[in-house]
GROMACS .gro file of C-alpha atoms in nm:
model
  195
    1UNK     CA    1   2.331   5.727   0.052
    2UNK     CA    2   2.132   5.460  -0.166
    3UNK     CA    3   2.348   5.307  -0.434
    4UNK     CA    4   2.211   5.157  -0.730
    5UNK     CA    5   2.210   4.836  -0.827
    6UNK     CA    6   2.328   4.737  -1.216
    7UNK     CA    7   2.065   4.631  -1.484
    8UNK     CA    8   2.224   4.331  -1.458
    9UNK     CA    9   2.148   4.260  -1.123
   10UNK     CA   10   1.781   4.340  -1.096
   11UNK     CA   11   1.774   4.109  -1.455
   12UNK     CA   12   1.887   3.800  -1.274
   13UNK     CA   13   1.676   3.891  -0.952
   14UNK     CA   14   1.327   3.884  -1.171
   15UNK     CA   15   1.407   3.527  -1.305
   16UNK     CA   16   1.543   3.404  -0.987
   17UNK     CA   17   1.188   3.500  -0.860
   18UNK     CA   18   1.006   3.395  -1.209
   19UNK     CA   19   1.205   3.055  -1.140
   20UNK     CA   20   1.115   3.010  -0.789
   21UNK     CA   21   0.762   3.065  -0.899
   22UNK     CA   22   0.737   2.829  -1.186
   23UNK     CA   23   0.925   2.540  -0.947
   24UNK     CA   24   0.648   2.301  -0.796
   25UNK     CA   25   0.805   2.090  -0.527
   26UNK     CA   26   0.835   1.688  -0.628
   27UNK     CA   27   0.478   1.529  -0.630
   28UNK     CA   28   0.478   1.261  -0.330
   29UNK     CA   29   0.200   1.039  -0.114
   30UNK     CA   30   0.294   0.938   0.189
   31UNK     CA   31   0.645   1.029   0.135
   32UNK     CA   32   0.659   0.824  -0.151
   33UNK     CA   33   0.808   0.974  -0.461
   34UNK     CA   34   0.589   1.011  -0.764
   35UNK     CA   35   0.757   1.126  -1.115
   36UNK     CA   36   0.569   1.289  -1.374
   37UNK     CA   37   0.716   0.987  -1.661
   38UNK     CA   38   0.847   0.674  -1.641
   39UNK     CA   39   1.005   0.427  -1.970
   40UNK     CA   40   0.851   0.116  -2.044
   41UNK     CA   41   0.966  -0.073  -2.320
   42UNK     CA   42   1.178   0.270  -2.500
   43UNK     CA   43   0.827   0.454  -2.489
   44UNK     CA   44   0.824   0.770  -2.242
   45UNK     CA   45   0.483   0.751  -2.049
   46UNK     CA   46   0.308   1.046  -1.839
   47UNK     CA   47   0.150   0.989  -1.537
   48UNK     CA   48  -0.204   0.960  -1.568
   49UNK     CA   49  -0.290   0.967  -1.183
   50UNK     CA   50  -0.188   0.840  -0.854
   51UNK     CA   51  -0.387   0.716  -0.521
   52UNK     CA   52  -0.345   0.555  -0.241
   53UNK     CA   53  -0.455   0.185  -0.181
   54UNK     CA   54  -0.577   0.093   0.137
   55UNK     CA   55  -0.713  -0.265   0.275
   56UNK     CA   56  -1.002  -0.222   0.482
   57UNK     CA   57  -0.897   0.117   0.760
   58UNK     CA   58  -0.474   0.009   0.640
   59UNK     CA   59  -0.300   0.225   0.361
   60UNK     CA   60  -0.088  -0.052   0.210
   61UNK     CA   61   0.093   0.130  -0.146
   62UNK     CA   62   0.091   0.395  -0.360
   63UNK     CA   63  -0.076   0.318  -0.675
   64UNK     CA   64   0.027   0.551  -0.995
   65UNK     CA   65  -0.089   0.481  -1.340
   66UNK     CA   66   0.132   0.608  -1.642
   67UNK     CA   67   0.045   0.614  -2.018
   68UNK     CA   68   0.145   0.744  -2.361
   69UNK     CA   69  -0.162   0.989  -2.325
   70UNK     CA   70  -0.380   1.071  -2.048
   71UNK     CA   71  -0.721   0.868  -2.051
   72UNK     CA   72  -1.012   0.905  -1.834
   73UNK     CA   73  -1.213   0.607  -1.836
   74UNK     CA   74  -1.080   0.230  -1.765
   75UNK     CA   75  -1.226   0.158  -2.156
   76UNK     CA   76  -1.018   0.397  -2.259
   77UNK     CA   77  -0.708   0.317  -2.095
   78UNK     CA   78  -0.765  -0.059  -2.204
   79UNK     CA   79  -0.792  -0.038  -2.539
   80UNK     CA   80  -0.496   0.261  -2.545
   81UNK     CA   81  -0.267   0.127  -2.795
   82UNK     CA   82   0.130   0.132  -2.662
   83UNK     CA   83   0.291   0.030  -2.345
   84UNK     CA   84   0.151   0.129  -2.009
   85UNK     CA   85   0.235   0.104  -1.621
   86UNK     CA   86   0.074   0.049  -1.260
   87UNK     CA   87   0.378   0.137  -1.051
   88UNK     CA   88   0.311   0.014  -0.677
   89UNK     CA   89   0.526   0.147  -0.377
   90UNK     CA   90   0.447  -0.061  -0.035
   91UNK     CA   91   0.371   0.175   0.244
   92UNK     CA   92   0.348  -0.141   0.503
   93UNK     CA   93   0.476  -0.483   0.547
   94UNK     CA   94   0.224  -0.745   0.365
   95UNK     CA   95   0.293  -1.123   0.378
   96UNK     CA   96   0.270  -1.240   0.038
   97UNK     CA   97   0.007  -1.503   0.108
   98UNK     CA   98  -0.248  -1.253   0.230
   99UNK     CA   99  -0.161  -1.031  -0.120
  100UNK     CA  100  -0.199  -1.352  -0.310
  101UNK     CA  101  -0.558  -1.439  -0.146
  102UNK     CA  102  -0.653  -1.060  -0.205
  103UNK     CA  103  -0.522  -1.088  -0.548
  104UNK     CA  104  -0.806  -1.392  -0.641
  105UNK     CA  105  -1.103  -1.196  -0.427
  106UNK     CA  106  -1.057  -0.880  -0.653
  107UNK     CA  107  -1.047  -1.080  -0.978
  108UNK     CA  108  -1.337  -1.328  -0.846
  109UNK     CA  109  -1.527  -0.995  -0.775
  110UNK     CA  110  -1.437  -0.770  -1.087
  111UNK     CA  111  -1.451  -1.089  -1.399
  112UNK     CA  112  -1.738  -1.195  -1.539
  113UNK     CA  113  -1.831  -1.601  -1.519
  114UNK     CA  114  -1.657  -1.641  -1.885
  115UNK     CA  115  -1.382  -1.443  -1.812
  116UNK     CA  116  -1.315  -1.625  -1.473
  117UNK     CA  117  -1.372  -1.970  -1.706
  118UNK     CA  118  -1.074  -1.875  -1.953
  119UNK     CA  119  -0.793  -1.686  -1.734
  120UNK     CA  120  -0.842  -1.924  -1.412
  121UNK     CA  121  -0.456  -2.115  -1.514
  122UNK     CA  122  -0.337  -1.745  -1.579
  123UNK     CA  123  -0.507  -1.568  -1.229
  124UNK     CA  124  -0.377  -1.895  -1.017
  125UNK     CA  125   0.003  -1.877  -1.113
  126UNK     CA  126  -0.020  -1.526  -1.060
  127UNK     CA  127  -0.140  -1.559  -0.712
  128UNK     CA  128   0.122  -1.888  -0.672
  129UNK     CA  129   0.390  -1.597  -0.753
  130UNK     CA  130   0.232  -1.412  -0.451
  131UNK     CA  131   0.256  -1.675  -0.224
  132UNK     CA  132   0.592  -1.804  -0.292
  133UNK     CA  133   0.739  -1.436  -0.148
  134UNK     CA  134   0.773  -1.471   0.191
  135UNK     CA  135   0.695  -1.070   0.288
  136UNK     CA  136   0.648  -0.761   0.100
  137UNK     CA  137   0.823  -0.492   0.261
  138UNK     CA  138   0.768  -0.129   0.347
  139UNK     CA  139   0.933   0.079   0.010
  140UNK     CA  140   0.930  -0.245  -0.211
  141UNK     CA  141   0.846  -0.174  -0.575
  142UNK     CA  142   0.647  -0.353  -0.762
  143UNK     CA  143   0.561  -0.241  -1.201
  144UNK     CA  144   0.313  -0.413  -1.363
  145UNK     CA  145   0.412  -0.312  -1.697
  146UNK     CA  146   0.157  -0.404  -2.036
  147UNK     CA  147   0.426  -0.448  -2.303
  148UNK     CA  148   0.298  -0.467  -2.682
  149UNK     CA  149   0.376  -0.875  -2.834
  150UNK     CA  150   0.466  -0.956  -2.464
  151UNK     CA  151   0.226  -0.894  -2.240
  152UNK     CA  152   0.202  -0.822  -1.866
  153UNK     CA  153   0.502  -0.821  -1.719
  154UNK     CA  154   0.531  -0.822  -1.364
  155UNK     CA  155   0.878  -0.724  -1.110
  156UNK     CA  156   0.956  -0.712  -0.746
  157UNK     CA  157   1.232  -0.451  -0.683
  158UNK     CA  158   1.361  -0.516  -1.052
  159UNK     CA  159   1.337  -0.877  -1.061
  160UNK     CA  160   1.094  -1.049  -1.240
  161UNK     CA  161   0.797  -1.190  -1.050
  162UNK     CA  162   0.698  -1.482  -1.337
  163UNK     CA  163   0.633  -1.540  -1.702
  164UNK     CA  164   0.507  -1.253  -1.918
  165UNK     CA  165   0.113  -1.308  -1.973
  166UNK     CA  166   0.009  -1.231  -2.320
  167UNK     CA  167  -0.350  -1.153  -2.253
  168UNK     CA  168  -0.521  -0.835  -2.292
  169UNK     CA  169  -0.813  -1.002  -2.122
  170UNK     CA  170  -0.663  -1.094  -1.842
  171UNK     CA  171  -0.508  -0.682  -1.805
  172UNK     CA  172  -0.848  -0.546  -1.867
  173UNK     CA  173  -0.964  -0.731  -1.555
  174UNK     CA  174  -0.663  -0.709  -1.351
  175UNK     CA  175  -0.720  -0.331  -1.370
  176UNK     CA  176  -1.103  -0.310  -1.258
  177UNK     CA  177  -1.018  -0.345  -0.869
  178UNK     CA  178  -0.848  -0.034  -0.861
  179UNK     CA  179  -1.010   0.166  -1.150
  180UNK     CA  180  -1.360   0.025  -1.241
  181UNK     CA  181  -1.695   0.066  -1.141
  182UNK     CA  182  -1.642  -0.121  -0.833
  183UNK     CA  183  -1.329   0.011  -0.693
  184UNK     CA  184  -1.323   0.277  -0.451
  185UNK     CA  185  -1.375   0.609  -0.558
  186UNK     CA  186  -1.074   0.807  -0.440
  187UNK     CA  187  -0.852   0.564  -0.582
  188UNK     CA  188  -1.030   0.512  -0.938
  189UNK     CA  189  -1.083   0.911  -0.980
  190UNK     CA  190  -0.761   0.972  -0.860
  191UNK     CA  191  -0.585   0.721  -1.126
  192UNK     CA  192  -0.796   0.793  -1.380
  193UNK     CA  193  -0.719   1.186  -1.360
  194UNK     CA  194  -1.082   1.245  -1.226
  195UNK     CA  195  -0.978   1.462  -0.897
   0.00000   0.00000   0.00000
C-alpha cells in the first residue's frame, strides 16, 4: 500500500533540490582557494579574474585580481578609482633572489625608457625586499594591495614586505607583466575577465 507523503514534505524536498542546484562548489586552481571578494582598506572588492602564473614550463602561483567593479582592459583597471588587489598563492618553492631578478626583467621589459628613468630607486628596493627573503614557500601568500593616499602596499603571509609606494606610475607598470599587451594570454584574459 503506497502512503502519501505530507505537503510539507514534498515542500522541503523541491528546495532541498532547488538548493543543491543553485550551490556551485568553491572556485579553486590548483587546489588553491579562490573567493569571490576580498576587503582592502574597509572596501568589499569582487574578483575580477584569476590565472595561473607559470615561469617558463613551471606553474609557480595563483594570480587573482579583485576590484570594486569588474574591468576588462589593464587602462581600465588602472585608472579605476578605489582600492584594488593582486592576491598571489605560491604553488612551488621560489628562492627569493630568483623572484627578485624576475621582478626587474618584467619591469625592464614592460616600462618605457622614462618610466624606467623615474621609478628605478622605487623598482630596486622592491626587488632588495625580494632578495632579503630567504625562500618563498609552497601556500605562502603574498597581496599587493593599491590603497587610495597610501599606495602599494605589499605583505608576505600578513606581514609587511616594505614601505608603502605612493606611485600610481609605478602600479600601472607593475601590472603589465601579468595583464598587458605583453603578458601571456591565458593569464591576462583570464585576470582581466576575458575567458
Amino acid at each position: 500500500m503506497k502512503t502519501r507523503r505530507p505537503w510539507w514534505y514534498l515542500a522541503w524536498s523541491c528546495l532541498m533540490v532547488i538548493g543543491a542546484a543553485q550551490a556551485e562548489p568553491p572556485r579553486e586552481l590548483e587546489g588553491v582557494p579562490i573567493e569571490d571578494t576580498a576587503q582592502v582598506a574597509g572596501t568589499k572588492l569582487v574578483l575580477n579574474g584569476a590565472s595561473v602564473q607559470k615561469r617558463g614550463f613551471f606553474k609557480t602561483n595563483t594570480c587573482a585580481l579583485y576590484l570594486t567593479e569588474r574591468r576588462h582592459t589593464l587602462d581600465e583597471v588602472v585608472k579605476l578609482a578605489g582600492p584594488k588587489r593582486v592576491h598571489l598563492v605560491m604553488l612551488r618553492d621560489v628562492k627569493g633572489f630568483l623572484i627578485a631578478r624576475q621582478f626587474l626583467n618584467d619591469f625592464a621589459a614592460s616600462a618605457t625608457e622614462a618610466e624606467a628613468q623615474a621609478l628605478t630607486a622605487e623598482v630596486e628596493a622592491i626587488a632588495a625586499g625580494y632578495a632579503k627573503i630567504d625562500m618563498l614557500h609552497k601556500g605562502d601568500v603574498v597581496l599587493i594591495d593599491w590603497v587610495p593616499q597610501e599606495g602599494i602596499v605589499a605583505s608576505l603571509n600578513g606581514h609587511p614586505m616594505g614601505p608603502a609606494h605612493d606611485n600610481e606610475s609605478l602600479w600601472d607598470v607593475s601590472l603589465r607583466p601579468v595583464m598587458g599587451p605583453l603578458a601571456p594570454r591565458e593569464l591576462r584574459e583570464h585576470l582581466l575577465g576575458l575567458n
